[in-house]
Short mmCIF file of C-alpha atoms in Angstrom, two decimals:
data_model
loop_
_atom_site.label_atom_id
_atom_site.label_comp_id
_atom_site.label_asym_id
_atom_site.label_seq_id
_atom_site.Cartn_x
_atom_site.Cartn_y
_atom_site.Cartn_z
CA UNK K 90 0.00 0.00 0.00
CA UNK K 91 1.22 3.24 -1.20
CA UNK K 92 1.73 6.06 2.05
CA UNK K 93 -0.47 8.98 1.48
CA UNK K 94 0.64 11.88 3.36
CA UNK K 95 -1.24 13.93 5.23
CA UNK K 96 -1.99 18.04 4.53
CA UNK K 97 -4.06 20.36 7.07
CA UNK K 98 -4.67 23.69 5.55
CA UNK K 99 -5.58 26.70 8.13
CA UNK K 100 -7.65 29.32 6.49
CA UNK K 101 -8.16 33.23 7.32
CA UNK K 102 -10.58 35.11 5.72
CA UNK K 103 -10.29 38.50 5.60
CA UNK K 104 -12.16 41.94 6.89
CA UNK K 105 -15.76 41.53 6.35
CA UNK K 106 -16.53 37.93 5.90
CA UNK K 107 -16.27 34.96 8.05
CA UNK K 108 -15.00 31.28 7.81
CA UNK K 109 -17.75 30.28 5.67
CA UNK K 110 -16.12 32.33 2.94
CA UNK K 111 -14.16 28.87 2.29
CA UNK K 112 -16.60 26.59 2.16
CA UNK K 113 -16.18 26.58 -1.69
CA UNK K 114 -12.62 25.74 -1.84
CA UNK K 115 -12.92 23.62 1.06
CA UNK K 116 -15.63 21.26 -0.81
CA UNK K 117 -13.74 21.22 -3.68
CA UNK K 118 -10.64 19.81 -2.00
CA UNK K 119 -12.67 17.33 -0.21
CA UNK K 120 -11.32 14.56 1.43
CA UNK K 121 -8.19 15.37 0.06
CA UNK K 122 -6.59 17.78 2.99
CA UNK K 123 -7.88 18.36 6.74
CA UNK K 124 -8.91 22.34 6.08
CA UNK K 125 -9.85 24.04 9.31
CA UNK K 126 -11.21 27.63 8.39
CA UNK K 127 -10.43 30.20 11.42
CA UNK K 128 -13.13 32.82 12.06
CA UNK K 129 -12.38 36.53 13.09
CA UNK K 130 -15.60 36.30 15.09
CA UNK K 131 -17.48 39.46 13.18
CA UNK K 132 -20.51 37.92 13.21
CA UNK K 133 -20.32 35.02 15.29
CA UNK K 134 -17.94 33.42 18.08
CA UNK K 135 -14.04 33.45 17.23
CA UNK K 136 -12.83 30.44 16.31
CA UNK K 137 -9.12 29.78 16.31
CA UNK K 138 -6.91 26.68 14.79
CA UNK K 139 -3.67 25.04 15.40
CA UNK K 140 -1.62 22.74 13.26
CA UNK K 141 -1.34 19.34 14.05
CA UNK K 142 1.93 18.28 14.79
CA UNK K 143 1.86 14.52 12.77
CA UNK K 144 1.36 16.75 9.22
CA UNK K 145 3.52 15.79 6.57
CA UNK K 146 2.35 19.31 4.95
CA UNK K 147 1.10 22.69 6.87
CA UNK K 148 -0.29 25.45 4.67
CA UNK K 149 -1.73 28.48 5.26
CA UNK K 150 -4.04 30.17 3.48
CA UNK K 151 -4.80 34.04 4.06
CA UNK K 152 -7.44 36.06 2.43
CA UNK K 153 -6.55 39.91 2.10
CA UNK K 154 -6.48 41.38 5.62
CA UNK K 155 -6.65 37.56 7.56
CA UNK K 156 -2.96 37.94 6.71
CA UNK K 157 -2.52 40.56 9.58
CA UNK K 158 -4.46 38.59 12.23
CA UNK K 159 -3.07 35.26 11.44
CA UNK K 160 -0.30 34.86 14.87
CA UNK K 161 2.62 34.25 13.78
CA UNK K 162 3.76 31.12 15.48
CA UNK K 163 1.19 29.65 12.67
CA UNK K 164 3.33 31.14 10.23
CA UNK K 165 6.67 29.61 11.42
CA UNK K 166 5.41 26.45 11.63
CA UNK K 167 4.29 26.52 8.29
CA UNK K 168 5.76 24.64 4.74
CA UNK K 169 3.61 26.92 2.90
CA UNK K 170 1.83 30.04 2.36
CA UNK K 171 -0.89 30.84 0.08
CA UNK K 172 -2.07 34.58 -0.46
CA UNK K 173 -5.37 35.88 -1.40
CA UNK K 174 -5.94 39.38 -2.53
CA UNK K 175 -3.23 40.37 -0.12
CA UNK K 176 -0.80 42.95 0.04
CA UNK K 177 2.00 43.89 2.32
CA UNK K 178 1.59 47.63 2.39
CA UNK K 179 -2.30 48.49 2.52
CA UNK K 180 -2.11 52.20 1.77
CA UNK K 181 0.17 53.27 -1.77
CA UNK K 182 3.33 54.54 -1.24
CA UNK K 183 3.23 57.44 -3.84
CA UNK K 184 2.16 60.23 -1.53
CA UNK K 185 -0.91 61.84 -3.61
CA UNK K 186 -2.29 58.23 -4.15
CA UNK K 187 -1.42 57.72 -0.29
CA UNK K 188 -3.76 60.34 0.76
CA UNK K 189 -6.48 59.65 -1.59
CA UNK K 190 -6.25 55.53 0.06
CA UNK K 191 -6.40 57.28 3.63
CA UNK K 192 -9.34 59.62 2.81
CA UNK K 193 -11.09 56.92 1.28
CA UNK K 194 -10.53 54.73 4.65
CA UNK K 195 -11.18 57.35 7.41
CA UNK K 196 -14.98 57.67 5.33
CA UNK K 197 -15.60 54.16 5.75
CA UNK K 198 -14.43 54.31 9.07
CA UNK K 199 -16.86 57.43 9.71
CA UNK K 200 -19.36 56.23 7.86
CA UNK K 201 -19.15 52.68 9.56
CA UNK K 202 -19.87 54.18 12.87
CA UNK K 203 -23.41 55.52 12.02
CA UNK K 204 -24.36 52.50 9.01
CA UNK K 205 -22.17 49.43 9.44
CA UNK K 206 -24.72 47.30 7.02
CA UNK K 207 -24.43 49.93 4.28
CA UNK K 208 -20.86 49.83 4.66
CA UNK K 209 -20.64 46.09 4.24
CA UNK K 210 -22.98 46.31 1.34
CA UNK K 211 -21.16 48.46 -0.64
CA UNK K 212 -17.78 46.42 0.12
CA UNK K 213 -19.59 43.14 -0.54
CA UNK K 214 -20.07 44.88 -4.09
CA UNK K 215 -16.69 45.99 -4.86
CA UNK K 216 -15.68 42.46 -3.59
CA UNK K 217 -17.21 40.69 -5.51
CA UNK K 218 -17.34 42.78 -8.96
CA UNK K 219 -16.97 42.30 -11.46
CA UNK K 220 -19.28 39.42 -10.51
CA UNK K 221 -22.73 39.86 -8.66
CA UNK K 222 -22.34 39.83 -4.82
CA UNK K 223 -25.00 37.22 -3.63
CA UNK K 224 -24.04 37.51 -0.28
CA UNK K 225 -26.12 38.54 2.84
CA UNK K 226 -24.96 40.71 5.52
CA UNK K 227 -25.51 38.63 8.73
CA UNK K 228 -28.50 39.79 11.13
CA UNK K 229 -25.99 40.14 14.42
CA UNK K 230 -22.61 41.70 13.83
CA UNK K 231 -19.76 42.78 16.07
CA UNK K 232 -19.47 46.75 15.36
CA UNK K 233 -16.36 47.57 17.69
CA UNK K 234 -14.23 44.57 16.40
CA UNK K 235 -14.86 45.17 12.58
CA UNK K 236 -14.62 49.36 13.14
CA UNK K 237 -11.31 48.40 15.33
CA UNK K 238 -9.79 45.92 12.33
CA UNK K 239 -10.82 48.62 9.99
CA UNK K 240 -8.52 51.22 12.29
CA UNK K 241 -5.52 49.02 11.88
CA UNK K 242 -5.65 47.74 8.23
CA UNK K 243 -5.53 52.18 8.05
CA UNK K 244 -2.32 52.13 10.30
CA UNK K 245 -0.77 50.01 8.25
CA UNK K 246 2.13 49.26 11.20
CA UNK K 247 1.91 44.78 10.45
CA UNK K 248 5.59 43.50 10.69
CA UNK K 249 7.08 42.09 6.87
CA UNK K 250 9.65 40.43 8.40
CA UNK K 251 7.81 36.94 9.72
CA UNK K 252 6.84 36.88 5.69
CA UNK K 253 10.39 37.52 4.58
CA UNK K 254 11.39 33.84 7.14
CA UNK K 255 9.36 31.63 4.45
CA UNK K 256 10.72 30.22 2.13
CA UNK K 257 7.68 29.01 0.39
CA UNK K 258 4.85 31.48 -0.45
CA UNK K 259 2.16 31.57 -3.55
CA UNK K 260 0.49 34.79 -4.34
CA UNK K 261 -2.76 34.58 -6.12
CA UNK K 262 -4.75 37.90 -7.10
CA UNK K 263 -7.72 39.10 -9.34
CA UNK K 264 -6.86 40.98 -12.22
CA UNK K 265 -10.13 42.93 -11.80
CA UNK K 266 -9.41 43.70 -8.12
CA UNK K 267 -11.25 46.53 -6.80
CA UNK K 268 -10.64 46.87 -3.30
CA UNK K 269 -6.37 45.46 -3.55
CA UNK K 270 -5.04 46.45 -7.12
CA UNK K 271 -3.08 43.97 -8.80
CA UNK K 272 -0.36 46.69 -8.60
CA UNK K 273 -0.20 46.04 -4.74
CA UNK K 274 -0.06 42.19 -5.38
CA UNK K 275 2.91 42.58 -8.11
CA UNK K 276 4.94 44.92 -5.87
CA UNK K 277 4.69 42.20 -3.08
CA UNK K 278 5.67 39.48 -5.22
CA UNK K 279 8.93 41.45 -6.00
CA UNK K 280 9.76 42.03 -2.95
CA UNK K 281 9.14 38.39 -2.08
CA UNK K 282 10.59 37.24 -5.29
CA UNK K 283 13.29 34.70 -4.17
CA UNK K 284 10.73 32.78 -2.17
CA UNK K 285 7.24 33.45 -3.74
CA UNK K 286 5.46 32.78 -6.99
CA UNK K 287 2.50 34.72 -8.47
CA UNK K 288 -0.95 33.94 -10.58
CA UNK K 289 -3.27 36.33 -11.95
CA UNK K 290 -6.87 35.04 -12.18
CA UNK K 291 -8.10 37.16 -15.19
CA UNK K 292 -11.53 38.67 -15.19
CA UNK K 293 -11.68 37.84 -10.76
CA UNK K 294 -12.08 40.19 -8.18
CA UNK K 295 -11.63 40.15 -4.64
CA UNK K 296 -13.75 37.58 -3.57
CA UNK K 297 -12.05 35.31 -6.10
CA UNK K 298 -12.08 32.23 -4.08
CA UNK K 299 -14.90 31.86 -4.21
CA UNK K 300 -16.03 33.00 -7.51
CA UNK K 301 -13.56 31.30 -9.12
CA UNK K 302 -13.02 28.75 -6.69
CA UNK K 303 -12.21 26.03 -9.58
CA UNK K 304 -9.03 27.92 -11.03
CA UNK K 305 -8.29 28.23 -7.44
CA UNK K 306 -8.39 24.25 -6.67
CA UNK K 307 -6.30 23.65 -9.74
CA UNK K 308 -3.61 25.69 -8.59
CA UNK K 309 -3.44 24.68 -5.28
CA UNK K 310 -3.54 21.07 -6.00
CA UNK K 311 -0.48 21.63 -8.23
CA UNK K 312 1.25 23.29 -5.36
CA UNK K 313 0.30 20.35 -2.81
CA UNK K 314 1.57 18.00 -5.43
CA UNK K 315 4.91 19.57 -5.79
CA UNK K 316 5.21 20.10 -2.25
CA UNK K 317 4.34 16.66 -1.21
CA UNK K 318 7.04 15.13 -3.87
CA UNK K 319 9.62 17.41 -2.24
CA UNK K 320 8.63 15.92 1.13
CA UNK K 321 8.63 12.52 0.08
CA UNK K 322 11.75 13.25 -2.13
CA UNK K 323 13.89 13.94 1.34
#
C-alpha cells in the first residue's frame, strides 16, 4: 500500500466575511486535505486553529487582511503560504495616491460608525465585482471589532519580516481587483521574489475564491503535489 501523506490547511478570511467564505474551496478539496477555516468572530464566536503536529504538509491560506491577524507562530510552523488578494503595504506609497487611500478609509471608518450594514454592502459589491455579490450581511454583527480591524488595516504598522522567514509562499490575485489592485499584489511578489510565486486570475475580483473557486483548486492542487514530492523526495 502506497503512504499517502497527510496536509491540514488553516484558512483566514479576511475583513468583512467569516469562515464560511471557504466553504467553496474547502468542498472542492474534499477529502483530500484536513482544512480548518479560522473565524475573526465578526458575526459570530471566534474560532481559532492550530496545526497538528503529525502533518507531513502545513499550509496556510490568508485572504486579504486575515494575513494581519493570522499569529505568527502559525506562520513559522508553516511549509507553505498561500495569499489571497493580499498585500504587504495596505495604503500606496506614492504620496498623492497615499492620501487619496487614507481619505477613502477614514470615510468608511466614519461612515461605519453611524451604518455598518451599508458599509458592508457596498464592500460586498466591490468584492465581488466584477461578478454579482450574492451575499447577505448577517443579522448580528460585532461593530467595535470590525470598526477596530478597519482602524488598523488604516495604520498600516503589520511587521514584513515573519513573511520575509518563508521560504515558500504563492500569491494569487484578481486581475479585476477593486478593493487590492493587482499593482499592490505585483509589488509584493517582487519584494518576495526569491521565495514566492504569483498567478493572476483574469476577469476575478476580490472575492475570487470563491467566484472562481475552480481555477483556485487547480492551482493549489499543483502546489500540494509539488510540495508533497519534495517531502517525500527527502
Amino acid at each position: 500500500m502506497s503512504y499517502k501523506p497527510s496536509i491540514q490547511i488553516i484558512a483566514f478570511h479576511g475583513w468583512g466575511f467569516s469562515a464560511a467564505f471557504w466553504n467553496s474551496l474547502k468542498d472542492k478539496l474534499g477529502d483530500q486535505v484536513q482544512f480548518d477555516a479560522a473565524d475573526r468572530g465578526y458575526f459570530s464566536t471566534a474560532v481559532q486553529a492550530e496545526f497538528d503536529r503529525d502533518k507531513d504538509l502545513k499550509v496556510i491560506f490568508a485572504h486579504s487582511g486575515g494575513l494581519q491577524w493570522c499569529k505568527s507562530n502559525l506562520i513559522d510552523q508553516a511549509d507553505h503560504l498561500v495569499i489571497f488578494s493580499g498585500y504587504l503595504n495596505f495604503h500606496p506609497v506614492d504620496m498623492d495616491l497615499y492620501r487619496k487611500s487614507k481619505l477613502l478609509m477614514r470615510q468608511m471608518q466614519a461612515q461605519f460608525v453611524d451604518a455598518p450594514e451599508k458599509v458592508l454592502r457596498d464592500y460586498y459589491d466591490l468584492a465581488f465585482s466584477p461578478e454579482k455579490n450574492n451575499l447577505e450581511i448577517p443579522g448580528i454583527l460585532n461593530h467595535d471589532l470590525l470598526l477596530s480591524d478597519l482602524s488598523v488595516m488604516d495604520r498600516d504598522k503589520h511587521s514584513h519580516q515573519r513573511f520575509f522567514d518563508l521560504d515558500n509562499i504563492t500569491i494569487l490575485h484578481g486581475s479585476e481587483d477593486r478593493l487590492v489592485s493587482k499593482n499592490k499584489a505585483r509589488k509584493m511578489f517582487n519584494a518576495l521574489r526569491y521565495r514566492s510565486q504569483y498567478f493572476e486570475i483574469l476577469k476575478a475580483g476580490h472575492a475570487f475564491p470563491i467566484t472562481h473557486a475552480d481555477k483556485c483548486v487547480e492551482i493549489i492542487r499543483s502546489i500540494i503535489d509539488t510540495r508533497i514530492t519534495n517531502t517525500i523526495s527527502r
